[in-house]
Coordinates of C-alpha atoms and ligand atoms in Angstrom, one line a residue:
X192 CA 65.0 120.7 108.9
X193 CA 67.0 118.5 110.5
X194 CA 69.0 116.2 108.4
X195 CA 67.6 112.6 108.6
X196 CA 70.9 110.1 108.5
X197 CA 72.0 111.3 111.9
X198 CA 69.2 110.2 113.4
X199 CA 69.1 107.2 111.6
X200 CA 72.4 105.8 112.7
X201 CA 72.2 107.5 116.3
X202 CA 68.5 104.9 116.0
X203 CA 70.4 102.1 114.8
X204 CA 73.4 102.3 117.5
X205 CA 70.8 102.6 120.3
X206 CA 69.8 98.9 119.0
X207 CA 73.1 97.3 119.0
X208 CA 74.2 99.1 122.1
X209 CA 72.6 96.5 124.6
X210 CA 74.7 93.7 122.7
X211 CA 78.2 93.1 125.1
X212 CA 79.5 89.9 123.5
X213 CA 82.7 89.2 122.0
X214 CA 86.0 89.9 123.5
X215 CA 88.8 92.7 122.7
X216 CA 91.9 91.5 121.3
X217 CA 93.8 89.6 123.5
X218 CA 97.2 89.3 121.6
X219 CA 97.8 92.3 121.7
X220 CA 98.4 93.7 125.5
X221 CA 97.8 97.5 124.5
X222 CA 93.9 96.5 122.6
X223 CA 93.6 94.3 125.6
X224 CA 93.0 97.6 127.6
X225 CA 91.0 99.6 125.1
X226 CA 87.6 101.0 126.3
X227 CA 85.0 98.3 124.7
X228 CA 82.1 100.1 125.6
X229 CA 83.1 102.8 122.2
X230 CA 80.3 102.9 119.8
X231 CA 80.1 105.1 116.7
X232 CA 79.3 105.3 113.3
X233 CA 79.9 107.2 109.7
X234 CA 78.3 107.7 106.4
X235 CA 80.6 109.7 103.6
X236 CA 79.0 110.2 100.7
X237 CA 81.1 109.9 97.1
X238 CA 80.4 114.1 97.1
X239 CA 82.2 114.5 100.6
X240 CA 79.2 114.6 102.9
X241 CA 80.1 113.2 106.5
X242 CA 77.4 111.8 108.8
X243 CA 78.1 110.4 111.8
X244 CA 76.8 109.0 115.5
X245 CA 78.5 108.0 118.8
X246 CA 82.1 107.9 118.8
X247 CA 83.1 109.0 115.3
X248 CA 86.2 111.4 116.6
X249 CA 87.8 108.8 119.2
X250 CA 91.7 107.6 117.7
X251 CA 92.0 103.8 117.9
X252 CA 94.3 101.8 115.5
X253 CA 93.4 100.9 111.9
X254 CA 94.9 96.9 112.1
X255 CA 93.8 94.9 109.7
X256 CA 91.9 97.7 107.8
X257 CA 95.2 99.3 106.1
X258 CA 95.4 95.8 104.4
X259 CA 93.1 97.0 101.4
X260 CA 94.9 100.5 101.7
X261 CA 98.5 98.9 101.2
X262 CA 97.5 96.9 98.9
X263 CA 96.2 99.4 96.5
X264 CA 99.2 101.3 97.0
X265 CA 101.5 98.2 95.9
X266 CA 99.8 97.5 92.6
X267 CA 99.8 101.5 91.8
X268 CA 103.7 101.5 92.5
X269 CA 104.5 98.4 91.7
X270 CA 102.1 97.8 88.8
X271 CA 99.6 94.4 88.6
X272 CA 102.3 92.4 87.0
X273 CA 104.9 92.4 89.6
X274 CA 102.2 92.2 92.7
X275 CA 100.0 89.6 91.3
X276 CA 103.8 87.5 91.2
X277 CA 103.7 87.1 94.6
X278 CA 100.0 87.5 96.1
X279 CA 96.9 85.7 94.9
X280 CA 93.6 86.5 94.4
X281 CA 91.7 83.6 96.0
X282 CA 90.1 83.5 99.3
X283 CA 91.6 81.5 101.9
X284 CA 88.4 80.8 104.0
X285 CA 91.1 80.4 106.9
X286 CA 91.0 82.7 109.8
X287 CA 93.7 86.1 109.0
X288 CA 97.0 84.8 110.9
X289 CA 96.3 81.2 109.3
X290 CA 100.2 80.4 108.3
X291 CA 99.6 78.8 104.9
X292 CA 100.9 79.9 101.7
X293 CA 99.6 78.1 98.0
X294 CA 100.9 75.2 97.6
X295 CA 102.6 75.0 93.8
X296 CA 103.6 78.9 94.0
X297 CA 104.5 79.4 97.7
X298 CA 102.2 82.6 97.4
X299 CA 100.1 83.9 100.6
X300 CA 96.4 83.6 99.1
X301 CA 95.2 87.0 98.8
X302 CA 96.2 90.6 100.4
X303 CA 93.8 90.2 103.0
X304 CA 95.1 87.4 105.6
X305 CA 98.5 88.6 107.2
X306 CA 100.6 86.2 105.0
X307 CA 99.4 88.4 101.8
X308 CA 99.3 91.9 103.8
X309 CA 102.9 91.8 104.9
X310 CA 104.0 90.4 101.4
X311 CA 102.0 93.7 100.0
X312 CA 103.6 95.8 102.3
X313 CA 107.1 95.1 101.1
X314 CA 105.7 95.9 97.7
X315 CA 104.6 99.2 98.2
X316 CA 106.6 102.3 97.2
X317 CA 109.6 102.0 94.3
X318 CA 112.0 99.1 94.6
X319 CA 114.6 99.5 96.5
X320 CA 113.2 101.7 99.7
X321 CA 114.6 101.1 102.9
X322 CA 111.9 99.9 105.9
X323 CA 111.6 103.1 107.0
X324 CA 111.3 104.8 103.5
X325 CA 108.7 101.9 102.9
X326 CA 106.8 102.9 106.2
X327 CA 106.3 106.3 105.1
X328 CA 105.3 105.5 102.1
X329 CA 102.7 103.7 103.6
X330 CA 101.6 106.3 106.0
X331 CA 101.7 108.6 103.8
X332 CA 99.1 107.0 101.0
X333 CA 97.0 106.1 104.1
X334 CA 96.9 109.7 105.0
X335 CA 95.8 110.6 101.0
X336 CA 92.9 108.6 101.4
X337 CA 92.0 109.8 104.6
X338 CA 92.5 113.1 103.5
X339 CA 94.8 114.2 106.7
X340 CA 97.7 113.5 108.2
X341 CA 97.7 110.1 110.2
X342 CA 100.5 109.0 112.8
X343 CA 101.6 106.0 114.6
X344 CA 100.2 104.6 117.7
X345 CA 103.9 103.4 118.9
X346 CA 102.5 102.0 122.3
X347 CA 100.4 100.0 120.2
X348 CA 103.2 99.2 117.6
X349 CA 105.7 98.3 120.1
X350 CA 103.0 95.8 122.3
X351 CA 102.0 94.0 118.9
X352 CA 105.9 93.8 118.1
X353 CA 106.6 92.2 121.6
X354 CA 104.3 89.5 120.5
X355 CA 104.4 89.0 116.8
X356 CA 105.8 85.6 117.2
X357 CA 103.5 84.4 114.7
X358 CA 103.7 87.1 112.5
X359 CA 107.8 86.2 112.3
X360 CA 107.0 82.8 111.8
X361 CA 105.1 83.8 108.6
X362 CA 107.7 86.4 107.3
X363 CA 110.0 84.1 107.6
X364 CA 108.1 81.1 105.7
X365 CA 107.5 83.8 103.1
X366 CA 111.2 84.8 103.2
X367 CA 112.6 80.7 102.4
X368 CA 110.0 80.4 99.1
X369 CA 111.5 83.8 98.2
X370 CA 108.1 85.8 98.2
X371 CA 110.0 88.3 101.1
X372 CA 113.4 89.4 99.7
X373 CA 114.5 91.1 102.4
X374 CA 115.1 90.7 106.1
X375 CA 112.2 88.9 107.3
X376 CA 112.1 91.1 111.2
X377 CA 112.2 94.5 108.9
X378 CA 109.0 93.7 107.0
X379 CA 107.3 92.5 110.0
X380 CA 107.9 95.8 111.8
X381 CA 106.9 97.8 109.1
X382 CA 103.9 96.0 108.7
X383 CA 102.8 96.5 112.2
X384 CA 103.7 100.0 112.2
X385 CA 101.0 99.6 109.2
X386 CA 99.1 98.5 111.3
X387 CA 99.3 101.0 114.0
X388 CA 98.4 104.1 112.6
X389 CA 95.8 105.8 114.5
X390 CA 92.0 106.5 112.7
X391 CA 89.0 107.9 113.9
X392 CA 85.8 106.2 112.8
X393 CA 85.4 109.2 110.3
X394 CA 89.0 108.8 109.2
X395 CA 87.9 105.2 107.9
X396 CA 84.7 106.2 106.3
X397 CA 86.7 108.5 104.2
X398 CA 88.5 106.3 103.5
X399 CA 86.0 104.0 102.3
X400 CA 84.5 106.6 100.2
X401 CA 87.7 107.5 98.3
X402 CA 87.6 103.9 97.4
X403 CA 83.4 104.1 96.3
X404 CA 84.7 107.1 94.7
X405 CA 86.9 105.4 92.4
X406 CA 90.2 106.3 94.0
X407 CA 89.3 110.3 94.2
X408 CA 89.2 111.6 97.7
X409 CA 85.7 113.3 97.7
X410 CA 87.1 115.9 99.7
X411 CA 90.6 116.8 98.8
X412 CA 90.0 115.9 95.4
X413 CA 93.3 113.6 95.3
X414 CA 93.8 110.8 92.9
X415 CA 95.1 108.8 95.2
X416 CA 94.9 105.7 93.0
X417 CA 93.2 104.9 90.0
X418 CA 90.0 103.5 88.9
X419 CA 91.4 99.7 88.0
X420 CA 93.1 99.5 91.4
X421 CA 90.3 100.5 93.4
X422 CA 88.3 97.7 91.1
X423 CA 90.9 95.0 92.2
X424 CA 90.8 95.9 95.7
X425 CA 87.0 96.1 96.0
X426 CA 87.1 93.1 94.3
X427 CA 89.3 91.3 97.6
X428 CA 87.4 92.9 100.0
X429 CA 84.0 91.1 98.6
X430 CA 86.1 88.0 98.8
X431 CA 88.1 88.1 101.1
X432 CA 87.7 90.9 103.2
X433 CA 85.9 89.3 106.4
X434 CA 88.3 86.5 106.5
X435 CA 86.4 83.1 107.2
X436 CA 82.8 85.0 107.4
X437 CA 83.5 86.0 104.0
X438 CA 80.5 83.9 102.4
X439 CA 78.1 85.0 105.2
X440 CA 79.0 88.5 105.1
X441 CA 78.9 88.3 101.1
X442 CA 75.3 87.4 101.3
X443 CA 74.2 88.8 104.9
X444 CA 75.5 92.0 104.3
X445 CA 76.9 92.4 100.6
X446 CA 79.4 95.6 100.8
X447 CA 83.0 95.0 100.0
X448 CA 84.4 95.5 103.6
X449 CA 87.2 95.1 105.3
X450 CA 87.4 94.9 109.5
X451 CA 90.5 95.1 111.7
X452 CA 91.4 93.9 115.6
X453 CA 90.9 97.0 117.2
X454 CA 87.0 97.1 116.6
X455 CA 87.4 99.2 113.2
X456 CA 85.2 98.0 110.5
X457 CA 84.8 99.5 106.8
X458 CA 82.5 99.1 103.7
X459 CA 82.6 100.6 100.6
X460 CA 79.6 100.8 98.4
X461 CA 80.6 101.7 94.5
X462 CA 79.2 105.1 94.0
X463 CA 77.5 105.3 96.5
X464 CA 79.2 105.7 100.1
X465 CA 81.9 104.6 102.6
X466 CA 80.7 103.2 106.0
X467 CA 83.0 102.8 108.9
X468 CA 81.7 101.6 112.4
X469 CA 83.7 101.2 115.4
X470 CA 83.2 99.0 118.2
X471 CA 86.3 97.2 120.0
X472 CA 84.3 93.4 121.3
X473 CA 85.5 90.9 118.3
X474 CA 84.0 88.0 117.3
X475 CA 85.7 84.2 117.3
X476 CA 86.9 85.7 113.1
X477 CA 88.5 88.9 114.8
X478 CA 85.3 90.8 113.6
X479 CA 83.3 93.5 115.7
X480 CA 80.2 92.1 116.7
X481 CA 78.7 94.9 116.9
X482 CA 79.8 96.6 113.7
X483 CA 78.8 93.3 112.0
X484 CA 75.3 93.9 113.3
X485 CA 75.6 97.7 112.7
X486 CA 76.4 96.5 108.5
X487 CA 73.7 94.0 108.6
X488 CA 70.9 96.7 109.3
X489 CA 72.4 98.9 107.2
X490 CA 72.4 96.4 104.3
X491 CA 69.0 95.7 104.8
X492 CA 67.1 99.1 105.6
X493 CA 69.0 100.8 102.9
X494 CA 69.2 97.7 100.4
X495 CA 73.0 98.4 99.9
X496 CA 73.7 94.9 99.0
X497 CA 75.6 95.1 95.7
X498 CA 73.7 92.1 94.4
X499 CA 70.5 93.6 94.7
X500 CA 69.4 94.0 91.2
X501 CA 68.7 97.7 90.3
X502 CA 65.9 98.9 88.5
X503 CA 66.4 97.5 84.7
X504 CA 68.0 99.8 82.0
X505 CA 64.4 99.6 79.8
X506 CA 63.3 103.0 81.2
X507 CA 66.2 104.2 79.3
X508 CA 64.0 105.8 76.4
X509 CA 61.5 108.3 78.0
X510 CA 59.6 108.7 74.7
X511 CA 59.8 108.6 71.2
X512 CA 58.3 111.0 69.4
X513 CA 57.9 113.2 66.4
X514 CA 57.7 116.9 67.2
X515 CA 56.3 119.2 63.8
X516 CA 54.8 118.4 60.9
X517 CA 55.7 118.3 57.2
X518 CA 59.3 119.2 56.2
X519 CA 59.6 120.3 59.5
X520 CA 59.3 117.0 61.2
X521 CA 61.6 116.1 63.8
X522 CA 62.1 112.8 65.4
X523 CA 63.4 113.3 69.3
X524 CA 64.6 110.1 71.7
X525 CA 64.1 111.6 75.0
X526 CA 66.5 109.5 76.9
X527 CA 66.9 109.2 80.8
X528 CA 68.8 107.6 83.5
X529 CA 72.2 106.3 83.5
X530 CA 73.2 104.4 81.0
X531 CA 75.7 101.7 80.1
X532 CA 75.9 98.6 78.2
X533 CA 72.4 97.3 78.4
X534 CA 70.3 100.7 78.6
X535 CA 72.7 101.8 75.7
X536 CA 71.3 98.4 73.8
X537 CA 67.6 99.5 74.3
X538 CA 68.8 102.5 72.2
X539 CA 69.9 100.9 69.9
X540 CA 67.0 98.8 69.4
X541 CA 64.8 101.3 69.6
X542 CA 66.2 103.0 66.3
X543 CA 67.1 99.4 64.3
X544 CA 63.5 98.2 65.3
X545 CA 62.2 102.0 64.4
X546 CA 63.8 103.7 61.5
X547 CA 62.6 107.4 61.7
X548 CA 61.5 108.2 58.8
X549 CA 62.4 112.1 59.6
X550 CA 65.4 114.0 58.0
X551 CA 66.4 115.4 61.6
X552 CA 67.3 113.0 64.3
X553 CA 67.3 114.4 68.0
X554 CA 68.7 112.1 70.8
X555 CA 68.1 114.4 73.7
X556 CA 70.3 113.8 76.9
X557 CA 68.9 116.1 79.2
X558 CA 67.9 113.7 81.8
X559 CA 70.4 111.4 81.7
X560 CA 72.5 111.7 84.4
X561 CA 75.8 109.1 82.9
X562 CA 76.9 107.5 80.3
X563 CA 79.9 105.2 80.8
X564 CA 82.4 104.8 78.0
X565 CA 80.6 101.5 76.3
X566 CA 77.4 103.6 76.1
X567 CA 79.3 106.6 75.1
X568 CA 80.4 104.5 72.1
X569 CA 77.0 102.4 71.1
X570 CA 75.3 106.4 71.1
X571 CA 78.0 107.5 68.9
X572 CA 77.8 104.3 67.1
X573 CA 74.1 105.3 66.4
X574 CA 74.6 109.0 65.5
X575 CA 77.3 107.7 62.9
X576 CA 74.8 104.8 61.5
X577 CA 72.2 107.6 61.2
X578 CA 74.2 110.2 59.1
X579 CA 75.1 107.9 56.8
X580 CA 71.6 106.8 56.1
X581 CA 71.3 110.1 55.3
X582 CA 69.9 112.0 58.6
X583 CA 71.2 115.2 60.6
X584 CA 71.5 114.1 63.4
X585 CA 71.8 116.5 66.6
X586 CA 72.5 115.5 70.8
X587 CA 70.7 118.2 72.9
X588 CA 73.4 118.0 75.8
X589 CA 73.0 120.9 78.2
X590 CA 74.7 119.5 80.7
X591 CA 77.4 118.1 78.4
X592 CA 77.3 114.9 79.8
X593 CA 79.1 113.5 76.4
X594 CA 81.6 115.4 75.9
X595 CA 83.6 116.3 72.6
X596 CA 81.3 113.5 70.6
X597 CA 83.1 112.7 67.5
X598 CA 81.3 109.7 65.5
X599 CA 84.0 109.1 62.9
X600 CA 83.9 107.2 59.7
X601 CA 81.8 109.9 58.4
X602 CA 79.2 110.0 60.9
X603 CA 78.2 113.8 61.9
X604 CA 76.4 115.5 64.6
X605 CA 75.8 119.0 65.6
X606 CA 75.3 119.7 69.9
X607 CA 72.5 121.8 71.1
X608 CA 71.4 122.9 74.2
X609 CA 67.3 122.3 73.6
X610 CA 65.4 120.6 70.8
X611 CA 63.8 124.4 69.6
X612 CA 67.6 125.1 68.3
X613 CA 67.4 122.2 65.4
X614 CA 67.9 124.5 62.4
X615 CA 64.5 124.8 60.4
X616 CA 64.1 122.5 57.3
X617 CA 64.2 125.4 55.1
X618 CA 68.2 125.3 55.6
X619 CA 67.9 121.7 53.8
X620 CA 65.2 121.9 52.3
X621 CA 63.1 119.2 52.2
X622 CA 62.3 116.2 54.4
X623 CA 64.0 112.8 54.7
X624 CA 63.8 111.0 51.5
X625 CA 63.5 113.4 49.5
X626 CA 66.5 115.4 50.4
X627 CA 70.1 114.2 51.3
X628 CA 72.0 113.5 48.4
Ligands
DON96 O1 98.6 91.1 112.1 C1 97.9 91.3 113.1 O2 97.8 90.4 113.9 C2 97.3 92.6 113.4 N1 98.2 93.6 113.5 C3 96.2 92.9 112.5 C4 95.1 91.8 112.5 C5 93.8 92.3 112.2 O3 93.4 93.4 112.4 C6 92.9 91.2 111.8 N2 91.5 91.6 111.5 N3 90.5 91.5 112.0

């Protein structure tokens, strides 16, 4: 059979492709003269699967889409502490070369607008790196995510540089409230050498899914950064990411993205997937239009939208029931789904509001597919409550999706791999009530 997404997004392009309006970037001679006709679009899944349609292998430069990248890179170097110093967190709602910096603290907004990118720049890699150290650095974690070796576009880098008077302005504002330490020229350049690294459209959709994927490359298998980074850049990209479209894309589309000059435009759904699309024709935010279309019908035939509630956590018990009779009695929870906070609560009501009234206790995970670390403890929490009320308790966990479960403070509970391995009552005896003593 042939596989269905490819012909989904080849459907989807074939709409937008009629749609000529916007302009390429004009401050930038070298973009000026890029082909705007380029159309493409990718889907990589969280387990490494790649789908793609148009132009997903044609090299254009990443721009404003490394800002995210860099960032996430300076807090894992530098740590929160030391970044969050000299970047906020709030959006600007002004477009991404506005030159204003917070008032009380003299720090550039967020990472997102050029003020806060070039500030997160100098921050990546250890202390102390020279600009060309720094670079590397930067190319190099760009590469990680991406999962291959990227390079610089230097026609590109040198055109931007020629022009980058307002860039220099900004570095250099940055530089007299002391957010820049070093020479203001230096940072610029290495920012838009940053900026110049050359990405395919499948390139950025890996990319994005490194970031759904909680900082693991789903193909290399790299850490590239961890889980409370990636959290902290998703988090900017909701915000921030689409500049002064941030509140319509927040609710049109809903997909922490991020979009750059050159027609590059990411979005990475927590996981789930990492989307890129490329189209060079920007809109009057320095958006694609195109791309922002392409997100748009994505969003809605796919209901990506991270606010769109989910199904609620009440399926979470499956059934409740009592399997045997007699002495042999044994209560079993089938349980299902993911689970975390609130499906983890219905569990917990489910045995306060039912006390089984059976010696053995089964919670039986077999087709629960997660269970985050707050779950993980309520469940425990429950096995430990249970033992000492006096009940063996046992997990059936074939797929050992809680691993090494260890209730403490007394609590006890024995793994098995189906509910027919609970040993027989004649090993204690009697039923609940009557026995444990
Ligand atoms: O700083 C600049 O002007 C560019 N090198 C990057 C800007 C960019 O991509 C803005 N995003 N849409």
């Amino acid at each position: 059979m042939r596989p269905v997404v490819p012909d989904y997004l080849t459907e989807v392009l074939g709409d937008v492709e009629a749609d000529t309006s916007g302009v390429l970037a004009q401050y930038i001679p070298e973009l000026a003269a890029a082909d705007p006709d380029r159309l493409g679009a990718v889907f990589a899944t969280v387990d490494g699967q790649v789908y793609g349609a148009g132009d997903v292998d044609t090299e254009f430069t990443i721009q404003s889409i490394s800002k995210p990248f860099a960032y996430a890179l300076a807090l894992a170097d530098r740590g929160f502490d030391a970044v969050l110093a000299k970047v906020g967190v709030e959006p600007s709602g002004e477009a991404f070369n506005q030159i204003s910096l917070e008032s009380d603290t003299g720090r550039p907004f967020n990472p997102m607008i050029n003020a806060g990118a070039m500030t997160a720049h100098s921050l990546a890699g250890a202390e102390g790196l020279s600009p060309t150290e720094r670079v590397e650095r930067v190319v190099h974690g760009l590469s990680s995510f991406a999962g291959r070796r990227l390079t610089v576009d230097e026609a590109v880098c040198a055109s931007e540089m020629e022009h980058a008077h307002r860039n220099l302005a900004i570095a250099h504002m940055l530089r007299s409230h002391d957010i820049l330490t070093e020479d203001p020229r230096a940072v610029v350049d290495g920012y838009v050498r940053q900026c110049s690294v050359l990405v395919t459209a499948r390139d950025l959709a890996m990319m994005a899914a490194t970031l759904a994927n909680r900082g693991v490359n789903p193909v290399s298998g790299e850490q590239v950064v961890d889980a409370r980074v990636v959290r902290q850049v998703l988090s900017l990209m909701a915000t921030c990411g689409m500049y002064d479209a941030a509140g319509d894309w927040a609710t049109q589309v809903g997909i922490p993205a991020k979009s750059g000059v050159a027609g590059g435009l990411i979005g990475a759904l927590p996981g789930q997937i990492g989307i890129a699309t490329f189209s060079p024709r920007l809109d009057v935010h320095g958006n694609s239009v195109r791309g922002v279309s392409l997100f748009e019908r994505f969003s809605s035939d796919m209901g990506l939208h991270v606010m769109e509630v989910p199904p609620t956590a009440l399926a979470v018990v499956r059934s409740n029931e009592v399997v045997g009779r007699g002495p042999d009695a044994i209560r079993v929870l089938h349980l299902q789904g993911g689970i975390r906070f609130a499906a983890a609560e219905r569990v917990v009501r489910e045995v306060v509001d039912h006390p089984p009234s059976e010696y053995r206790v089964v919670l039986d995970l077999t087709l629960v597919s997660s269970i985050d670390d707050v779950a993980r403890r309520m469940v425990l929490e429950i096995v430990r409550r249970l033992t000492l009320d006096g009940h063996e308790v046992y997990l059936v966990d074939p797929e050992t999706i809680l691993p090494d479960p260890e209730p403490g403070d007394g609590g006890r509970v024995t793994v098995i791999d189906d509910v027919g391995h609970v040993a027989s009552t004649t090993v204690h005896g009697a039923t609940y009530g009557g026995v444990p003593s």
